[in-house]
PDB file of C-alpha atoms in Angstrom:
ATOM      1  CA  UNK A   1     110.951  57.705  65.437  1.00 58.00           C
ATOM      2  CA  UNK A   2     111.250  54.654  67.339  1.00 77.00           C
ATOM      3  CA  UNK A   3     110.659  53.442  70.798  1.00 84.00           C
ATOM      4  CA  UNK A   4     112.230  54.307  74.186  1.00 86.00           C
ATOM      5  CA  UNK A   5     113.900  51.421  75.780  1.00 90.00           C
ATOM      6  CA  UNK A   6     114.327  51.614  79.612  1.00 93.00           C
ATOM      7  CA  UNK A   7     116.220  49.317  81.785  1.00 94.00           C
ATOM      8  CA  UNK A   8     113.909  47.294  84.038  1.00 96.00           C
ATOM      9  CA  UNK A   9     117.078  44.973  86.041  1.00 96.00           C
ATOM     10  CA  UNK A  10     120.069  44.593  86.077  1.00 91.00           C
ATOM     11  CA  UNK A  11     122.780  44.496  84.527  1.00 91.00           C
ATOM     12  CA  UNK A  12     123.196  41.148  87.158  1.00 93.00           C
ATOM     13  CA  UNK A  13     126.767  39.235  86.724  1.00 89.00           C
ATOM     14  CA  UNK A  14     128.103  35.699  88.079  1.00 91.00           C
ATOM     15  CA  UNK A  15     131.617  36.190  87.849  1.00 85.00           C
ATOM     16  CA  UNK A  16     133.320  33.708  85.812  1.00 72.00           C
ATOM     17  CA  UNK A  17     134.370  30.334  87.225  1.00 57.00           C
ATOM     18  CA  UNK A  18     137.366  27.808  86.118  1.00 52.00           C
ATOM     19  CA  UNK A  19     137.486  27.586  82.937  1.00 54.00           C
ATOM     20  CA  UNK A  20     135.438  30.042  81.436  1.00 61.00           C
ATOM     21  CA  UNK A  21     134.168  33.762  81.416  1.00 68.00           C
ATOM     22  CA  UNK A  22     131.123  35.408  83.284  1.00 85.00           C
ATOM     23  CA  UNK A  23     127.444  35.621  82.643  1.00 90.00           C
ATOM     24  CA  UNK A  24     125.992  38.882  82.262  1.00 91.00           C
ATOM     25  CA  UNK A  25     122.333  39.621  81.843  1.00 94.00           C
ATOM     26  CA  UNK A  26     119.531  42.482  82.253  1.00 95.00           C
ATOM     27  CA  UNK A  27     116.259  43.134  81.226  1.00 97.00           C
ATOM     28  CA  UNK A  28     115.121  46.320  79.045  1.00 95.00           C
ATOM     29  CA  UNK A  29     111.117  47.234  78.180  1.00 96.00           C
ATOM     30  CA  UNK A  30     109.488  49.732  76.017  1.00 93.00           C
ATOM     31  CA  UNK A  31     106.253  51.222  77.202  1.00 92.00           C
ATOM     32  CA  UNK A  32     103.483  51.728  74.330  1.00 87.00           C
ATOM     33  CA  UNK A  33     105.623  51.442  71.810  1.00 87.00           C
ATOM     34  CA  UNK A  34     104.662  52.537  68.420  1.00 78.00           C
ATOM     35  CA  UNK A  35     102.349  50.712  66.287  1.00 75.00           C
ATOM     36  CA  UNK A  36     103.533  48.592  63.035  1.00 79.00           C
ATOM     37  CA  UNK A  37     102.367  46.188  60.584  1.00 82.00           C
ATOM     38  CA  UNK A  38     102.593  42.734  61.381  1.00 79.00           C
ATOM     39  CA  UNK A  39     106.460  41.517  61.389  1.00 79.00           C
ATOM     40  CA  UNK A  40     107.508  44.940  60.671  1.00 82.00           C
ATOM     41  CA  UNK A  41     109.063  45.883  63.953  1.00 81.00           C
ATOM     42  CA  UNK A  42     112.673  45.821  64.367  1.00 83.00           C
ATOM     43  CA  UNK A  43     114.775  46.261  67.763  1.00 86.00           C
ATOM     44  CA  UNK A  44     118.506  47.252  67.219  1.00 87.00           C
ATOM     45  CA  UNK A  45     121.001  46.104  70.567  1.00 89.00           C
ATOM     46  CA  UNK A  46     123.582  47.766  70.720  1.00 88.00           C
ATOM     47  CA  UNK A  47     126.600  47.394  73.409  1.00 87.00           C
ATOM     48  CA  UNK A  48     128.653  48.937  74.668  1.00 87.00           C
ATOM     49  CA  UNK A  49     132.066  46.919  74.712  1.00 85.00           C
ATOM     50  CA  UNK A  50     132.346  43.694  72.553  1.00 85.00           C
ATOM     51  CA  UNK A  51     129.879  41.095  74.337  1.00 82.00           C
ATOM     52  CA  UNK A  52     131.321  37.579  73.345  1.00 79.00           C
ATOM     53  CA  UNK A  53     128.380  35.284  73.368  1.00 81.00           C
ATOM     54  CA  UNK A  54     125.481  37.461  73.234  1.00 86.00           C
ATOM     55  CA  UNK A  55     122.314  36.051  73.738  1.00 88.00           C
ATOM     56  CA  UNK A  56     118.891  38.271  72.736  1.00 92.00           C
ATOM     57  CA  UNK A  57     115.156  37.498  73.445  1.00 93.00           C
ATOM     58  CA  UNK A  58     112.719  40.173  72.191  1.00 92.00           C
ATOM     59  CA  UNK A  59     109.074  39.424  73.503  1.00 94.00           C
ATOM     60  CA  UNK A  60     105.934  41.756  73.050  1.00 92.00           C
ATOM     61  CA  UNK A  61     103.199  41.994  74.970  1.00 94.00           C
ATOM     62  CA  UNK A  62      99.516  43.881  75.051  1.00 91.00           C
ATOM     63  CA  UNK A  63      97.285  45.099  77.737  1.00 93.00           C
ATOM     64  CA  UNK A  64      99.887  46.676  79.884  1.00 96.00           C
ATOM     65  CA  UNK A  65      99.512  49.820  81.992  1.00 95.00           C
ATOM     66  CA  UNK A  66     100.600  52.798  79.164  1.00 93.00           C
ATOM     67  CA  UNK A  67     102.172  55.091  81.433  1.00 93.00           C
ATOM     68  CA  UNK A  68     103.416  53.098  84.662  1.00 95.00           C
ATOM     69  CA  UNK A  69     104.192  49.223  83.642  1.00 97.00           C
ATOM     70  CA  UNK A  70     107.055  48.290  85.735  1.00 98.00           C
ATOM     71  CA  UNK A  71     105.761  46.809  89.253  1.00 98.00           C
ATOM     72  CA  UNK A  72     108.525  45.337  91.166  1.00 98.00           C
ATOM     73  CA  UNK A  73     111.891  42.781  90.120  1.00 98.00           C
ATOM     74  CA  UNK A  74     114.114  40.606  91.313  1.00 98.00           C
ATOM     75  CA  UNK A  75     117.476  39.289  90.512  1.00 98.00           C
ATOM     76  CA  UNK A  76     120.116  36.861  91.373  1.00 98.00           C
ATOM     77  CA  UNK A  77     122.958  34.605  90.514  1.00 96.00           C
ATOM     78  CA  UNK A  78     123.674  31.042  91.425  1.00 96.00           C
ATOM     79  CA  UNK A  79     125.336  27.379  90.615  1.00 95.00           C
ATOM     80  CA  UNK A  80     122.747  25.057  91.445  1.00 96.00           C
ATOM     81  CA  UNK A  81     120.629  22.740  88.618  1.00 98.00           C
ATOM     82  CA  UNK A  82     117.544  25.285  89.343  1.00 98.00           C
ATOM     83  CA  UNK A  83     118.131  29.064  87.966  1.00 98.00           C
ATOM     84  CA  UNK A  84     116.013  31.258  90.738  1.00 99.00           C
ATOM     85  CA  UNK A  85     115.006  34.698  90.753  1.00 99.00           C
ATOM     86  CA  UNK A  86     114.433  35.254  94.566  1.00 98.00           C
ATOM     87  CA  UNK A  87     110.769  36.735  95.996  1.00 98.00           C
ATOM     88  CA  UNK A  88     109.104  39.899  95.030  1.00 98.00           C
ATOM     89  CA  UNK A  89     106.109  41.154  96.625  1.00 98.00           C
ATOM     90  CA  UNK A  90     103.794  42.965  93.657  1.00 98.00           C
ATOM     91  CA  UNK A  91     102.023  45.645  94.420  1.00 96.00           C
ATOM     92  CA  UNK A  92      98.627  45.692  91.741  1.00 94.00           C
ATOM     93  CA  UNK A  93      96.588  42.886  91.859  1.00 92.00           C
ATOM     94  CA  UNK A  94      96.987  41.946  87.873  1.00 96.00           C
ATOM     95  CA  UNK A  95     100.216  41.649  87.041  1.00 97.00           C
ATOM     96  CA  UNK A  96     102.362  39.962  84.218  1.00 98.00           C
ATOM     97  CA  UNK A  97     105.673  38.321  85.256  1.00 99.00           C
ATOM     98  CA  UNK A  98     108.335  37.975  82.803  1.00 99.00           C
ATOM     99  CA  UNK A  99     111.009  35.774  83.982  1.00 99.00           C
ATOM    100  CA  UNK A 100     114.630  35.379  82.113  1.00 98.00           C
ATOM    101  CA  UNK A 101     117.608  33.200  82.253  1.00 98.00           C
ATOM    102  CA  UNK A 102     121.038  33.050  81.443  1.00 96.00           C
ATOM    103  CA  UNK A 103     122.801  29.381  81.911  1.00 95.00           C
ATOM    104  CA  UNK A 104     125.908  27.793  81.741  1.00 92.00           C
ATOM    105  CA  UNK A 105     124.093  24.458  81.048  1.00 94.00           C
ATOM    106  CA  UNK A 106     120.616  24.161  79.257  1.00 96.00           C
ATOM    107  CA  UNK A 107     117.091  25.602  80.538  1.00 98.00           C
ATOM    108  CA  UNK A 108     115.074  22.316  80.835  1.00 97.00           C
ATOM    109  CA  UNK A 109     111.597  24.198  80.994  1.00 98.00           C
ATOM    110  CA  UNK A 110     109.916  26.895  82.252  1.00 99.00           C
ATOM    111  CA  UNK A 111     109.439  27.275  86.182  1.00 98.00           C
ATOM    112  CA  UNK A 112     105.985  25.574  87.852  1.00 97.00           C
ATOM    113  CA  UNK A 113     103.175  28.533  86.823  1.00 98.00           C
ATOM    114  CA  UNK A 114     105.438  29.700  84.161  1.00 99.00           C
ATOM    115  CA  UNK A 115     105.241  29.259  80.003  1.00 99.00           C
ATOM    116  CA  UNK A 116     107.993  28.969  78.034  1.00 98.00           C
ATOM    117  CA  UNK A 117     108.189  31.593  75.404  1.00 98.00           C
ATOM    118  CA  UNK A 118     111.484  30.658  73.968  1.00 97.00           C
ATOM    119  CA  UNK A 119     114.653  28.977  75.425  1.00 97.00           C
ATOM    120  CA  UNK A 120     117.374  29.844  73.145  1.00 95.00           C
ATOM    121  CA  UNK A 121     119.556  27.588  70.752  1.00 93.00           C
ATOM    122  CA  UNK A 122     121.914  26.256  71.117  1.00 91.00           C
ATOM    123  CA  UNK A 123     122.792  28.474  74.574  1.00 91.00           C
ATOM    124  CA  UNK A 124     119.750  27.333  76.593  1.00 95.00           C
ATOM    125  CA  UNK A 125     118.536  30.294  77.957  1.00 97.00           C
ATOM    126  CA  UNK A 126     114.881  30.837  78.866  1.00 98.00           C
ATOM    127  CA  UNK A 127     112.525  33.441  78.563  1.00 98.00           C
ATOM    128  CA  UNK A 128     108.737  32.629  80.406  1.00 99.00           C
ATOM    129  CA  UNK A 129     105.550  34.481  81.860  1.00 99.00           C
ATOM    130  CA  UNK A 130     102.917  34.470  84.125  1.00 98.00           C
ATOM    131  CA  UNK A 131     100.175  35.952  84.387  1.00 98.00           C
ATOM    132  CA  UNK A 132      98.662  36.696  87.662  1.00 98.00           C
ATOM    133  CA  UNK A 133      95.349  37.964  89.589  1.00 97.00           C
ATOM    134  CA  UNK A 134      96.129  38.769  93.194  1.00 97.00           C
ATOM    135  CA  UNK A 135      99.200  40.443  95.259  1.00 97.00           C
ATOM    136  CA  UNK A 136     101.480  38.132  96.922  1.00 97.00           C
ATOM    137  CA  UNK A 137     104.974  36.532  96.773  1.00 98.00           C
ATOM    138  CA  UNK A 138     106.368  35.197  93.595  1.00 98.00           C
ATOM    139  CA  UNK A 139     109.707  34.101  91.651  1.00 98.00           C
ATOM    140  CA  UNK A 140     110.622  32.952  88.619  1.00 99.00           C
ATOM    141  CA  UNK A 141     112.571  29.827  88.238  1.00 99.00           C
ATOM    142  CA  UNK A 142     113.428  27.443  85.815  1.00 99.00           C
ATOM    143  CA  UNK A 143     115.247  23.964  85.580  1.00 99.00           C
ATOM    144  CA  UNK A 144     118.550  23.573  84.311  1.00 98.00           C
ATOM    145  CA  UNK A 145     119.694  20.195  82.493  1.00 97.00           C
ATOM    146  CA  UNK A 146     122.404  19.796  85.245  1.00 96.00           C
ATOM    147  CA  UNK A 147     124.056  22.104  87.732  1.00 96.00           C
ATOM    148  CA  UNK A 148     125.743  24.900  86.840  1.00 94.00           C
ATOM    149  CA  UNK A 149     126.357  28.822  86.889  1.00 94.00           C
ATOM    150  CA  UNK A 150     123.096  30.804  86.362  1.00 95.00           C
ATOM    151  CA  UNK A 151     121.528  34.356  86.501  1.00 97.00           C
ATOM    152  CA  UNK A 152     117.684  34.591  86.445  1.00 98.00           C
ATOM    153  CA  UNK A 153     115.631  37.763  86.458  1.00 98.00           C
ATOM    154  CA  UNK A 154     112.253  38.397  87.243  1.00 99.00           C
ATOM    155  CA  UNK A 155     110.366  41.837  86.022  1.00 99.00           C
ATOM    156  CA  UNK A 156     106.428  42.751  86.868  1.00 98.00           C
ATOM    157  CA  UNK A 157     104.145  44.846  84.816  1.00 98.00           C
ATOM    158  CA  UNK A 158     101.068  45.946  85.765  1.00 97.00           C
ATOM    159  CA  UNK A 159      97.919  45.071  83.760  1.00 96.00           C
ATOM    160  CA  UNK A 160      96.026  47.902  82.143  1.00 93.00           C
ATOM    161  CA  UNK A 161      93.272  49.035  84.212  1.00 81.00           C
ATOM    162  CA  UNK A 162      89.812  48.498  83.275  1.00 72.00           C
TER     163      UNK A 162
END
């Protein structure tokens, strides 16, 4: 009777600055969630207190390890014109990055490696992947239209074996 949701990172803030409130963001995932006809699945957010200007991206992916997905994340919070997860250091060899933004200004595209999936209108925000074949060092990041207050998050899932 529907799927189990489980915070992956987060939640990460950058307080407010003049002239406006805070940016909040985290990440949730649901591991083999239950099968259903094409368009048919739903996701219901809830939150907790009022959230003023929220901002949801629902992707869904396939070929994910069933009972152990979640590799490694990062977070972090900035004002710069480039939103920037920081370094993680995966652990499996085949790994899917999902990378996520929340921006004061506009997402201009996806980081280098990285495809856009979606950046949001009209608040700018990006969600973008990667798909990768080896262990090593990586972060998500993503171009903003100009300089401004950012949080990006980066989340790894390991492949399914074979």
């Amino acid at each position: 009777m529907g799927n189990a949701y489980t915070l992956a990172v987060g939640p990460t803030v950058q307080p407010g600055a003049a002239g406006g409130g805070g940016l909040t963001q985290a990440i949730y995932y649901a591991k083999n969630i239950l099968g259903a006809a094409a368009n048919a699945n739903t996701v219901t957010v809830r939150f907790s207190v009022a959230a003023t200007y929220p901002d949801v991206r629902i992707l869904e992916y396939s070929g994910l390890d069933r009972t152990n997905p979640l590799d490694v994340t990062a977070a972090a919070a900035g004002n710069s014109s480039t939103s920037d997860s920081g370094a993680v250091t995966t652990t499996n060899g085949n790994d899917l990055l999902v990378g996520g933004n929340m921006v004061w200004t506009i997402t201009a595209g996806p980081g280098v490696g990285f495809t856009s999936r979606m950046i949001t209108s009209p608040d700018g925000d990006i969600a973008e992947d990667q798909v990768v074949t080896s262990t090593g060092s990586y972060r998500a990041t993503a171009p903003l239209s100009g300089a401004g207050p950012w949080v990006m998050q980066l989340v790894t899932f390991r492949a399914a074996g074979p």
